[in-house]
Short mmCIF file of C-alpha atoms and ligand atoms in Angstrom, two decimals:
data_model
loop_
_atom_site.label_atom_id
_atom_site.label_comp_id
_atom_site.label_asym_id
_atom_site.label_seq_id
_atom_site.Cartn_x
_atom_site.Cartn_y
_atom_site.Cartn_z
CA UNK A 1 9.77 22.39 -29.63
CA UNK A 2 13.24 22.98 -28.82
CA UNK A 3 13.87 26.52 -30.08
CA UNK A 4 11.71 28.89 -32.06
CA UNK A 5 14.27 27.63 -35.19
CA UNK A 6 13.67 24.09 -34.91
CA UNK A 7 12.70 22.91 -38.75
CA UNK A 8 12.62 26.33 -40.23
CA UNK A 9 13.28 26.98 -43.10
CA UNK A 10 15.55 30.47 -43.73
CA UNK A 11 17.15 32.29 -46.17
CA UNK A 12 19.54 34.47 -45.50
CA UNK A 13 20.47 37.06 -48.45
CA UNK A 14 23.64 38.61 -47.56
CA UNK A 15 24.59 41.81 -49.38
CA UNK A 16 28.15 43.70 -49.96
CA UNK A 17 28.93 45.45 -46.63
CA UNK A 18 32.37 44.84 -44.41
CA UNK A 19 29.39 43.76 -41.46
CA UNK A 20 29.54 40.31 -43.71
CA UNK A 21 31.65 38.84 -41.15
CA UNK A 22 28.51 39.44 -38.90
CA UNK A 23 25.92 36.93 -41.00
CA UNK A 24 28.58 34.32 -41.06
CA UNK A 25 27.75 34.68 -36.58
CA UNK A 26 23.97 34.81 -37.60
CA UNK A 27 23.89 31.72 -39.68
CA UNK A 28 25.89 29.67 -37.40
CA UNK A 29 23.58 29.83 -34.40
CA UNK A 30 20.90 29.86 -36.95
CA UNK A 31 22.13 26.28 -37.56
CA UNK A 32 23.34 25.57 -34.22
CA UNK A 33 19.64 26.58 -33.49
CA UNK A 34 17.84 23.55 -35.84
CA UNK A 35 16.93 25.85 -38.55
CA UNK A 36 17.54 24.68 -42.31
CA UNK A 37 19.72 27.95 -43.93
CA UNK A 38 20.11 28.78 -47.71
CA UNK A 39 21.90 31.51 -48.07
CA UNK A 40 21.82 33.55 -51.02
CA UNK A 41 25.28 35.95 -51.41
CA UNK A 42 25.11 39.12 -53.70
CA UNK A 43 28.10 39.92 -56.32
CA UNK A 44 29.12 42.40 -53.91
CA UNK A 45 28.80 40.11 -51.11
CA UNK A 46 31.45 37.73 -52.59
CA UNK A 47 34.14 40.59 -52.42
CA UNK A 48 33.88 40.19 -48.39
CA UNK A 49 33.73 36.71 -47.81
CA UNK A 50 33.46 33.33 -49.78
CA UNK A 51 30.29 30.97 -50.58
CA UNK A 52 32.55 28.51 -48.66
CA UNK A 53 32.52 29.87 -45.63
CA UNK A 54 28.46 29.62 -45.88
CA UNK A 55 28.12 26.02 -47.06
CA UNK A 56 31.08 25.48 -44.49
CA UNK A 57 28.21 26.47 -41.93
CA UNK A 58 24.98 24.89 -43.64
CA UNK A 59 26.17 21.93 -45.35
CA UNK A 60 24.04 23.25 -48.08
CA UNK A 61 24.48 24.98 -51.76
CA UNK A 62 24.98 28.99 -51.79
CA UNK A 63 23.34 31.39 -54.63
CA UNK A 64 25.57 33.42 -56.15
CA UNK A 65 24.10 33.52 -59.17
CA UNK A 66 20.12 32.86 -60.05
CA UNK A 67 21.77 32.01 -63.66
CA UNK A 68 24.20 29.34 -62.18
CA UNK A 69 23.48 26.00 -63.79
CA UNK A 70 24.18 24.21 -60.79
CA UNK A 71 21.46 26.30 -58.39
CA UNK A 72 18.03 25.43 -58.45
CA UNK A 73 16.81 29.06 -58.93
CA UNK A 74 18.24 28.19 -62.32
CA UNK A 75 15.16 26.00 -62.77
CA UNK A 76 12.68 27.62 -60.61
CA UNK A 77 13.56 30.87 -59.96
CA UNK A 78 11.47 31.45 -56.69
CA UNK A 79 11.90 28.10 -56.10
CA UNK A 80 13.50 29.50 -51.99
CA UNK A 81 10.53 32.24 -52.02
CA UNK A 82 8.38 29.81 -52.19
CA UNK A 83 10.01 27.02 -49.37
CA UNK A 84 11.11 30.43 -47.00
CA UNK A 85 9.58 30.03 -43.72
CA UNK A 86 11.34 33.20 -43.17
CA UNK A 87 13.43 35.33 -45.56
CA UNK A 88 16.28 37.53 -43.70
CA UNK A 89 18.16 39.91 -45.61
CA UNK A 90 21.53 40.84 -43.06
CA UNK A 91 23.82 42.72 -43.71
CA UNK A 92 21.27 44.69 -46.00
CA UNK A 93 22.88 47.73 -48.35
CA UNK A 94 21.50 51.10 -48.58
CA UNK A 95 20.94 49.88 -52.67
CA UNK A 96 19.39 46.67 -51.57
CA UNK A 97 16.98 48.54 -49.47
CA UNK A 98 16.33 50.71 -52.22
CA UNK A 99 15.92 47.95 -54.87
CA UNK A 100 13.16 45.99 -52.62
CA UNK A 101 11.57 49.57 -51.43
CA UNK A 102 11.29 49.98 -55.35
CA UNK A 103 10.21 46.37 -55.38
CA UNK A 104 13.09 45.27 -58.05
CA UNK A 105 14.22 41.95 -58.97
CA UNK A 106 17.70 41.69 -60.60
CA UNK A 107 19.44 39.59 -58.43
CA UNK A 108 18.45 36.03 -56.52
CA UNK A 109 18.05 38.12 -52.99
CA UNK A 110 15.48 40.69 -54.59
CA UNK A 111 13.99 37.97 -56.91
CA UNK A 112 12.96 35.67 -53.37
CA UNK A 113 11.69 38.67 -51.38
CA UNK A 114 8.96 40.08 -54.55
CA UNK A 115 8.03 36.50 -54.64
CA UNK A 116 8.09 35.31 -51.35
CA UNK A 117 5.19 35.20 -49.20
CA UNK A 118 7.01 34.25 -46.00
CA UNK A 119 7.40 37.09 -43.34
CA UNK A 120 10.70 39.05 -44.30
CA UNK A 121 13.30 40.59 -41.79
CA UNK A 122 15.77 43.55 -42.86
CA UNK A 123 18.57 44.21 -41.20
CA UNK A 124 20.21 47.42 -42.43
CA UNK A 125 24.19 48.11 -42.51
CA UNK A 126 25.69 51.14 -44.22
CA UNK A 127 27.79 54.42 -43.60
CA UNK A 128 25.85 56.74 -41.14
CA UNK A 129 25.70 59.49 -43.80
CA UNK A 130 24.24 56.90 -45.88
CA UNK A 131 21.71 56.17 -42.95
CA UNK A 132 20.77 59.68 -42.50
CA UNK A 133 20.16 60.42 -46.52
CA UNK A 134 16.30 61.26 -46.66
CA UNK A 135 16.71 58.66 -49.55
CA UNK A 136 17.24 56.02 -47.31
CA UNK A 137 15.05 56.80 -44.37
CA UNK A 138 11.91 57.13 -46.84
CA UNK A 139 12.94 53.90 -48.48
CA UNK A 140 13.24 51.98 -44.98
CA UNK A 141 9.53 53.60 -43.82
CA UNK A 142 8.19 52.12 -47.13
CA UNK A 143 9.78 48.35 -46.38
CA UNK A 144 7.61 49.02 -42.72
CA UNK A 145 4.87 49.90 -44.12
CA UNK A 146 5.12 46.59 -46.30
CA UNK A 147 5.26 44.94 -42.85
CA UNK A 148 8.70 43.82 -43.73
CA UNK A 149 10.53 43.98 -40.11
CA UNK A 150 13.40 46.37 -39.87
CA UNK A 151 15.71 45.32 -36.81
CA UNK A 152 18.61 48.39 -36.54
CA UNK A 153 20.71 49.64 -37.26
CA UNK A 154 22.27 50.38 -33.91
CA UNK A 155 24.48 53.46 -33.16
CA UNK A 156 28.05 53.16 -32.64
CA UNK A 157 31.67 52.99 -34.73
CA UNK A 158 30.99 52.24 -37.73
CA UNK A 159 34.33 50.97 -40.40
CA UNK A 160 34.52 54.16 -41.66
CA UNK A 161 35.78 55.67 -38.47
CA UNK A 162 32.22 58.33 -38.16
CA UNK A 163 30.07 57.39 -35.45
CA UNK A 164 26.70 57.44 -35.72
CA UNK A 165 23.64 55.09 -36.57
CA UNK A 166 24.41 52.26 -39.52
CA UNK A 167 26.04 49.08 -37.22
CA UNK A 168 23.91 46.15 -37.98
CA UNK A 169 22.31 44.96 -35.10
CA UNK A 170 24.43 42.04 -33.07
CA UNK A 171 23.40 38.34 -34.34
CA UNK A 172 22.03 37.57 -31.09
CA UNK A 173 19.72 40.29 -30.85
CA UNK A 174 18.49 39.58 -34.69
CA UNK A 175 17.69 35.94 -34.01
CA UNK A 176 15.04 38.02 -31.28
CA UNK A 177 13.81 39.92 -34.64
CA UNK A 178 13.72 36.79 -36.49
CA UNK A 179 12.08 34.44 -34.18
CA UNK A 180 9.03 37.17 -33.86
CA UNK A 181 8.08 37.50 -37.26
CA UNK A 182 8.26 33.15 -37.33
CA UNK A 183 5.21 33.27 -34.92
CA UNK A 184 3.66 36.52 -35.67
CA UNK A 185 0.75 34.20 -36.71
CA UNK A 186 1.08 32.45 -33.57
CA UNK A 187 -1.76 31.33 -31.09
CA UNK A 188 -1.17 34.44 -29.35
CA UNK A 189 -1.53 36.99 -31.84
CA UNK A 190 -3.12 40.14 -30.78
CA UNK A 191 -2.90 39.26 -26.89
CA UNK A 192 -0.92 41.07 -24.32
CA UNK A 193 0.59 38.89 -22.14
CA UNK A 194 2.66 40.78 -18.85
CA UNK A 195 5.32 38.69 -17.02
CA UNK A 196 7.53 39.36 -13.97
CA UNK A 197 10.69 38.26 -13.83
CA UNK A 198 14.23 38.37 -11.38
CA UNK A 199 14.26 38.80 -7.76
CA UNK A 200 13.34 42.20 -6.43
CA UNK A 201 15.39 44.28 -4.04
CA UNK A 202 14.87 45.91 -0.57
CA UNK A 203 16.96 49.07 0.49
CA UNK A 204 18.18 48.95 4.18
CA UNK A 205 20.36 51.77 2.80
CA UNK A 206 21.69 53.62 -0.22
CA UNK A 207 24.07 51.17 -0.89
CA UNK A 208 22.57 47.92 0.63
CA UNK A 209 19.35 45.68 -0.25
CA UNK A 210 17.49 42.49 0.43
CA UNK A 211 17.61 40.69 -2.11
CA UNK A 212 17.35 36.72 -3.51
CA UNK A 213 18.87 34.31 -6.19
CA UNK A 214 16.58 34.88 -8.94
CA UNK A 215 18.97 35.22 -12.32
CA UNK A 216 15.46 36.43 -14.16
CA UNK A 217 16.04 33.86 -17.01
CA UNK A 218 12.69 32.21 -16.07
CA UNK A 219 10.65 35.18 -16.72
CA UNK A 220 13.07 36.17 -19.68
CA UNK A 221 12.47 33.02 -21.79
CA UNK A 222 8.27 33.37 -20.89
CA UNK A 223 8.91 36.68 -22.41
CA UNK A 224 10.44 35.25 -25.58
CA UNK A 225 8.47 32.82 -26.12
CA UNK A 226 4.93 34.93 -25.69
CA UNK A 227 6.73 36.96 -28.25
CA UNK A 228 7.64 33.85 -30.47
CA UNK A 229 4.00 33.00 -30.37
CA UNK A 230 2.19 36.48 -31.83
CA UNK A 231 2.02 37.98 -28.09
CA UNK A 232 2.70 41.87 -27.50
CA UNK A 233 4.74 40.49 -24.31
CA UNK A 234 5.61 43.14 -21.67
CA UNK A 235 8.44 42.43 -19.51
CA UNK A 236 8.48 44.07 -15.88
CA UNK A 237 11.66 42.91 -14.34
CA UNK A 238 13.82 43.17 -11.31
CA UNK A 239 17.20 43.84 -11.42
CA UNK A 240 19.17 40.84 -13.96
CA UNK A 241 22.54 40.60 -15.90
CA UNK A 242 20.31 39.75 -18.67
CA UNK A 243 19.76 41.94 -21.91
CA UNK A 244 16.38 43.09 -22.73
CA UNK A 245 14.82 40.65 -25.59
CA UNK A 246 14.21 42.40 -28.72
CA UNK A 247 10.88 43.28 -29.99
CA UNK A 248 9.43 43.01 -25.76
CA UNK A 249 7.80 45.99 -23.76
CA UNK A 250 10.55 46.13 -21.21
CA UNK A 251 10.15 47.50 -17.49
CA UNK A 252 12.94 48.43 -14.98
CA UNK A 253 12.04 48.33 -11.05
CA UNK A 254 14.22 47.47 -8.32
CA UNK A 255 11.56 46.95 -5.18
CA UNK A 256 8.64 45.06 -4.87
CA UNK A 257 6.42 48.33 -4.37
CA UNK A 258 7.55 49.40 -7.78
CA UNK A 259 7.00 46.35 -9.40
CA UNK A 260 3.37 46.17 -7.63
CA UNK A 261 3.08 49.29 -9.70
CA UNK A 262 4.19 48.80 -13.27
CA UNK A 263 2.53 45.58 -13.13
CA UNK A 264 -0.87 46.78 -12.11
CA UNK A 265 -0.24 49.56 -15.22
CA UNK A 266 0.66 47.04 -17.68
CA UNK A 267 -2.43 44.87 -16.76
CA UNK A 268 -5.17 47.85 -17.35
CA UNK A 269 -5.18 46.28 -20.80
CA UNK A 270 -3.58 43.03 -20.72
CA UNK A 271 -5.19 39.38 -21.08
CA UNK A 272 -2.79 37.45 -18.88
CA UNK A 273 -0.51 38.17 -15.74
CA UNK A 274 2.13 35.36 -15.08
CA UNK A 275 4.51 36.12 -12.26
CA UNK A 276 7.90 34.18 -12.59
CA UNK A 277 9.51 37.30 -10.23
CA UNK A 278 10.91 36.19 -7.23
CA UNK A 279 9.07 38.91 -5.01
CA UNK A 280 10.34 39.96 -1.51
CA UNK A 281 7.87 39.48 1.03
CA UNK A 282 9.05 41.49 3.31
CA UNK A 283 11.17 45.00 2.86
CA UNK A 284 13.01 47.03 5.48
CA UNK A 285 10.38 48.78 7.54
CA UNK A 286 12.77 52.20 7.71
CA UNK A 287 15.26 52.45 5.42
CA UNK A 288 18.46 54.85 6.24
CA UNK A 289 18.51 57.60 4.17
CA UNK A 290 22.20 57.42 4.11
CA UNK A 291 24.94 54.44 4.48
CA UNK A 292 24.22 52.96 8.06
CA UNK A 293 27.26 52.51 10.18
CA UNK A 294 28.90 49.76 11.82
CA UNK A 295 27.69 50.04 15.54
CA UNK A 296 29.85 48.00 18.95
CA UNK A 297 27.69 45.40 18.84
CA UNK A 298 27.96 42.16 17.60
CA UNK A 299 24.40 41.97 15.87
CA UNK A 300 22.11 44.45 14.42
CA UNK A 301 18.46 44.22 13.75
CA UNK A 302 16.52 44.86 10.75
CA UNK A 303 12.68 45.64 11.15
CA UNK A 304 10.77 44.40 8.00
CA UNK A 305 7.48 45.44 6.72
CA UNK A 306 5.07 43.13 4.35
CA UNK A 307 5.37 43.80 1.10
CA UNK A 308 1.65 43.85 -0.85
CA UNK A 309 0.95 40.47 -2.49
CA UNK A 310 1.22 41.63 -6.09
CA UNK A 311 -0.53 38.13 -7.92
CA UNK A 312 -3.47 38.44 -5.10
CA UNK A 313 -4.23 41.85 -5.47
CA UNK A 314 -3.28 42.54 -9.22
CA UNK A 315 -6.92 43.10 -11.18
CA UNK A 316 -8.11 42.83 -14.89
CA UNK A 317 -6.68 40.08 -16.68
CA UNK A 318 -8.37 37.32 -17.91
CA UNK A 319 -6.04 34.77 -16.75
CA UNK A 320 -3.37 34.94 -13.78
CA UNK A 321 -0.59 31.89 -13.50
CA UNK A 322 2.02 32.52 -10.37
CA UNK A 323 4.96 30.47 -9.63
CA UNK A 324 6.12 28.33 -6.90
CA UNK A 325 9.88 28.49 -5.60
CA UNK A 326 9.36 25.47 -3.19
CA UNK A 327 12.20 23.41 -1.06
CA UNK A 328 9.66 21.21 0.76
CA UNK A 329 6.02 19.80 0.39
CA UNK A 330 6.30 21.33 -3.21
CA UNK A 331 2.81 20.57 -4.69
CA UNK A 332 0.82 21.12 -1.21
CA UNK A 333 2.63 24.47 -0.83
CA UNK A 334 1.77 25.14 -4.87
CA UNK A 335 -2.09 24.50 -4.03
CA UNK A 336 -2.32 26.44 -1.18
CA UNK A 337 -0.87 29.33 -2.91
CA UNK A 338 -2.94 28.99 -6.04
CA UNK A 339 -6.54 28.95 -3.76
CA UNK A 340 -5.27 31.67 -1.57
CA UNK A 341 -4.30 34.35 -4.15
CA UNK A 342 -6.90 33.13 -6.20
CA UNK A 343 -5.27 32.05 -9.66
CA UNK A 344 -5.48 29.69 -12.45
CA UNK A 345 -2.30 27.94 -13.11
CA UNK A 346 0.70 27.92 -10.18
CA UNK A 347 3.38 26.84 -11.45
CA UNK A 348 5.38 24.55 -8.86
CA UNK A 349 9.72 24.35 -8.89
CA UNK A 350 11.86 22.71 -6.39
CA UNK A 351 14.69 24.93 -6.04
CA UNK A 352 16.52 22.21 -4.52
CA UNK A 353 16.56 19.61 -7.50
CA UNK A 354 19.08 19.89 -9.76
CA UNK A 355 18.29 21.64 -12.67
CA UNK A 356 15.77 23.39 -11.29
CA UNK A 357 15.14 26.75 -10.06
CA UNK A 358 17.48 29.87 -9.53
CA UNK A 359 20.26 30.56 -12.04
CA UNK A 360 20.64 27.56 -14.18
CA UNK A 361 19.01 27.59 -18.27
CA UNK A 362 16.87 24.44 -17.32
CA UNK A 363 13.91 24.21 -15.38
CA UNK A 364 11.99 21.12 -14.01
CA UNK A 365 8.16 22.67 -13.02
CA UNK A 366 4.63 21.25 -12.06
CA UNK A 367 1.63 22.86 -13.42
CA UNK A 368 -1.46 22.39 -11.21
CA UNK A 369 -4.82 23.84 -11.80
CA UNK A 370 -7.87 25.17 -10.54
CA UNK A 371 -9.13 21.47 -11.39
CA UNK A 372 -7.17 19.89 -9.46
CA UNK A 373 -5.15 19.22 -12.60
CA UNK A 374 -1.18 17.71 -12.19
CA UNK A 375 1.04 18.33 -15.00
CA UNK A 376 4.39 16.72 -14.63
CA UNK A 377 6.65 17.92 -16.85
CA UNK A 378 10.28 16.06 -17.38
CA UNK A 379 13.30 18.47 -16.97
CA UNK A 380 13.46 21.04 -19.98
CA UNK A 381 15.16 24.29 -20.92
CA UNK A 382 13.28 27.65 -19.81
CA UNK A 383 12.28 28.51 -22.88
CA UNK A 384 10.53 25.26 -23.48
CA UNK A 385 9.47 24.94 -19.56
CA UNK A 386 7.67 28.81 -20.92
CA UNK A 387 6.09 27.34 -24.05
CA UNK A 388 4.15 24.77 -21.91
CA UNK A 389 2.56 27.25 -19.89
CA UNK A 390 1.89 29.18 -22.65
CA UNK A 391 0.03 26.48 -24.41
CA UNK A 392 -1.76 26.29 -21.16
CA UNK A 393 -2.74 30.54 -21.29
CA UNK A 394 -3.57 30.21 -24.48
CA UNK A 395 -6.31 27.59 -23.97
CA UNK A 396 -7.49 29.47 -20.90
CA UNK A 397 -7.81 32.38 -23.44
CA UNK A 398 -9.73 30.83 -25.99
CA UNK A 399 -12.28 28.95 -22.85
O1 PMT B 401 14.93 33.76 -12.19
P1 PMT B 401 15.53 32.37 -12.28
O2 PMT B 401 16.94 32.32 -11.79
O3 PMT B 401 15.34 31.78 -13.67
O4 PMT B 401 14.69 31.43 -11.29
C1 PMT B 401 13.36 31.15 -11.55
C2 PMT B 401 12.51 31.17 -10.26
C3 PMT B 401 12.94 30.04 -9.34
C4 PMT B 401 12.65 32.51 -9.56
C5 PMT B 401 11.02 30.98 -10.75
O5 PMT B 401 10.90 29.75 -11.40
C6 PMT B 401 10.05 31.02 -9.56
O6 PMT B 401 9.78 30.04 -8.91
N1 PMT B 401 9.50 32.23 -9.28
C7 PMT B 401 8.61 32.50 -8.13
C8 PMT B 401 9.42 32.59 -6.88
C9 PMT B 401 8.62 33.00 -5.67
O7 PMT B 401 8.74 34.09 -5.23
O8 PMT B 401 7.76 32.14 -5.26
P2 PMT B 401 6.77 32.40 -3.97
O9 PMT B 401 6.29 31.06 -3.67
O10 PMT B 401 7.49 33.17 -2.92
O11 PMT B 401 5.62 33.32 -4.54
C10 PMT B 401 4.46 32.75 -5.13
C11 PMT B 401 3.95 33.64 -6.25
O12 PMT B 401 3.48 34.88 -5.73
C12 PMT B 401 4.96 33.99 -7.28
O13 PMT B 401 4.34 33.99 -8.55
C13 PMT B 401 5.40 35.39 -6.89
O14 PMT B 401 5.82 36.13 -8.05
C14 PMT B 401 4.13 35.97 -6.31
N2 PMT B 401 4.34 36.97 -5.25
C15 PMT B 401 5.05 36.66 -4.14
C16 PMT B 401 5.20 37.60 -3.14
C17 PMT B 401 4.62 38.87 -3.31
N3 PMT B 401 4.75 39.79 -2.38
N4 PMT B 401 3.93 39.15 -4.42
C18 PMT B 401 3.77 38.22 -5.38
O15 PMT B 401 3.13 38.49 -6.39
#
């Protein structure tokens, strides 16, 4: 698996709002992503933008019109209900939400979602007074309640000039939204899963920390991808750059002490702990309480402090998989660290080989096991490296 798109099968119904612009984003990296798009365009729809610009995109016909004697909804008229993988409906309409809350079908968007049976994805785009009519809200509850997945709207400008809630949510944060309700059936369904992720800072001072190269994109794409598999994945991570992924139980900490703590929290109920966080072992054994000065001499000494070791000492889950950042002796170091904190999977990187390790999308790992099990795995992206361990979890889970 390259991406949670690869061979899927979408349809994208795209309704009359000026956020158009925004699906012709969404099906592009839907496409750049492996996934197969029809896209279905509403009457409305066609005022904004073109069927051109869509089969520009997907190499592939565009509904207009279910009566068009060309399309093959002329034949078989839930002919792409029936072959959806997924059914996405962005930008939605306030009277497309109402026509599918009221369970309608009198156009080829509202025809595919009564009749699909695939897992559907809203994303709503409208005026905020629009937004805020009761009308709307109640009709948006009912799609939920349907189990349809409603990803926005955000808050911000909106083309009228108001501000308030009625943006459609940004492509890249509905692909999030899409690839969950894709694997909502996944081996993972029902299973909390908890994963650490970037590199933790130590204050010496207000201003100043300890700190190491971890980007957090390791822990990030395990994150995805338990939630791309039917996981309830919770997040606790370090300071990143990175936005939170949609439809994850994100946590903020900066130190390793606070991280110790909102891990231990989020395990009282979880099944699996896997720690991709680059944790300090040491932090400053005083920190200033304001900025420290610089003194006459030419050096200055820190006193550090062990930090606890959070994989070791972190109770409750059924299965515990830690990670090795390694320059030297990389699987010997791995094993000793899986027997001493007393874990099932460790997860060995050399942070030296390119490719591999701090910063950079890809990731070149060795699993090793309690067994005495070696899995080599060829160099991969992150969010593939994350779907091998998660096969592994998940077969740890089911043992
Ligand atoms: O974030 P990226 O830029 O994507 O980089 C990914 C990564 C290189 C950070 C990641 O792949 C990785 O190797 N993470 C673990 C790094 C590390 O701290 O390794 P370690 O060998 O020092 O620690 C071993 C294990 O114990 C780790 O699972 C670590 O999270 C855990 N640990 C360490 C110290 C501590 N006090 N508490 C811990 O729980």
């Amino acid at each position: 698996m390259k991406t949670a798109f690869d061979g899927k099968k979408v349809v994208l119904g795209v309704t009359g709002s000026i956020a158009c612009y925004k699906a012709v984003d969404l099906c592009s990296k839907l496409v750049q992503a492996g996934a197969q798009v029809d896209v279905i365009l509403t009457d409305a729809a066609t005022k904004f933008i073109t069927p051109l610009t869509f089969r520009s995109i997907t190499h592939r016909p565009v509904v207009t019109d279910i009566f068009d004697a060309e399309s093959e909804l002329s034949v078989e008229h839930v002919a792409l209900a029936e072959r959806a993988d997924v059914v996405v409906v962005a930008p939605a309409t306030a009277h497309t939400i109402a026509k599918l809350a009221l369970g309608l079908a009198d156009d080829a968007i509202t025809t595919t979602i009564l009749a699909t049976a695939a897992p559907v994805v809203v994303a709503p785009a409208m005026d905020a007074h629009m937004y805020d009519n009761p009308a709307t809200l109640e009709n948006i509850e009912t799609l939920k309640r349907r189990g349809i997945t409603v990803a926005g709207p955000a808050k911000g400008r909106l083309a009228s000039g108001l501000w308030g809630w009625g943006r459609m949510v940004e492509p890249s944060d509905l692909l999030g939204h899409i690839a969950a309700a894709l694997g909502r059936r996944g081996d993972l369904a029902d299973k909390i899963i908890v994963i650490s992720a970037g590199g933790t800072q130590e204050a010496i001072d207000p201003v100043r920390v300890i700190t190491n190269r971890s980007s957090g994109k390791m822990g990030y794409a395990i994150a995805e991808a338990a939630r791309d598999r039917g996981a309830h994945a919770v997040l606790v991570t370090a300071p990143t750059s990175l936005p939170d992924p949609p439809l994850v139980e994100v946590h903020h900490v900066e130190s390793a002490l606070e991280m110790r703590d909102a891990v231990a929290a989020c395990c009282e109920n979880a099944d699996a702990l896997i720690m991709a966080a680059a944790v300090a072992d040491y932090r400053s054994a005083n920190p200033a309480g304001q900025k420290m000065k610089k003194g006459k001499g030419d050096t200055l000494t820190i006193s550090l402090i062990k930090n606890p070791d959070i994989l070791a000492e972190t109770q409750g889950t059924k299965v515990k998989v830690g990670f090795a950042a390694e320059t030297e002796d990389l699987l010997a170091n791995a094993r000793q660290k899986l027997i001493n904190k007393n874990v099932h999977l460790f997860v060995a990187n050399d942070v030296t080989a390119p490719g591999a390790g701090f910063g950079v999308d890809t990731n070149k790992v060795t699993i090793i096991d309690r067994d005495g099990g070696v899995e080599d795995l060829p160099i991969m992206t992150k969010y593939e490296v994350a779907h091998r361990i998660l096969d592994r979890v998940a077969k740890l889970l089911k043992s």
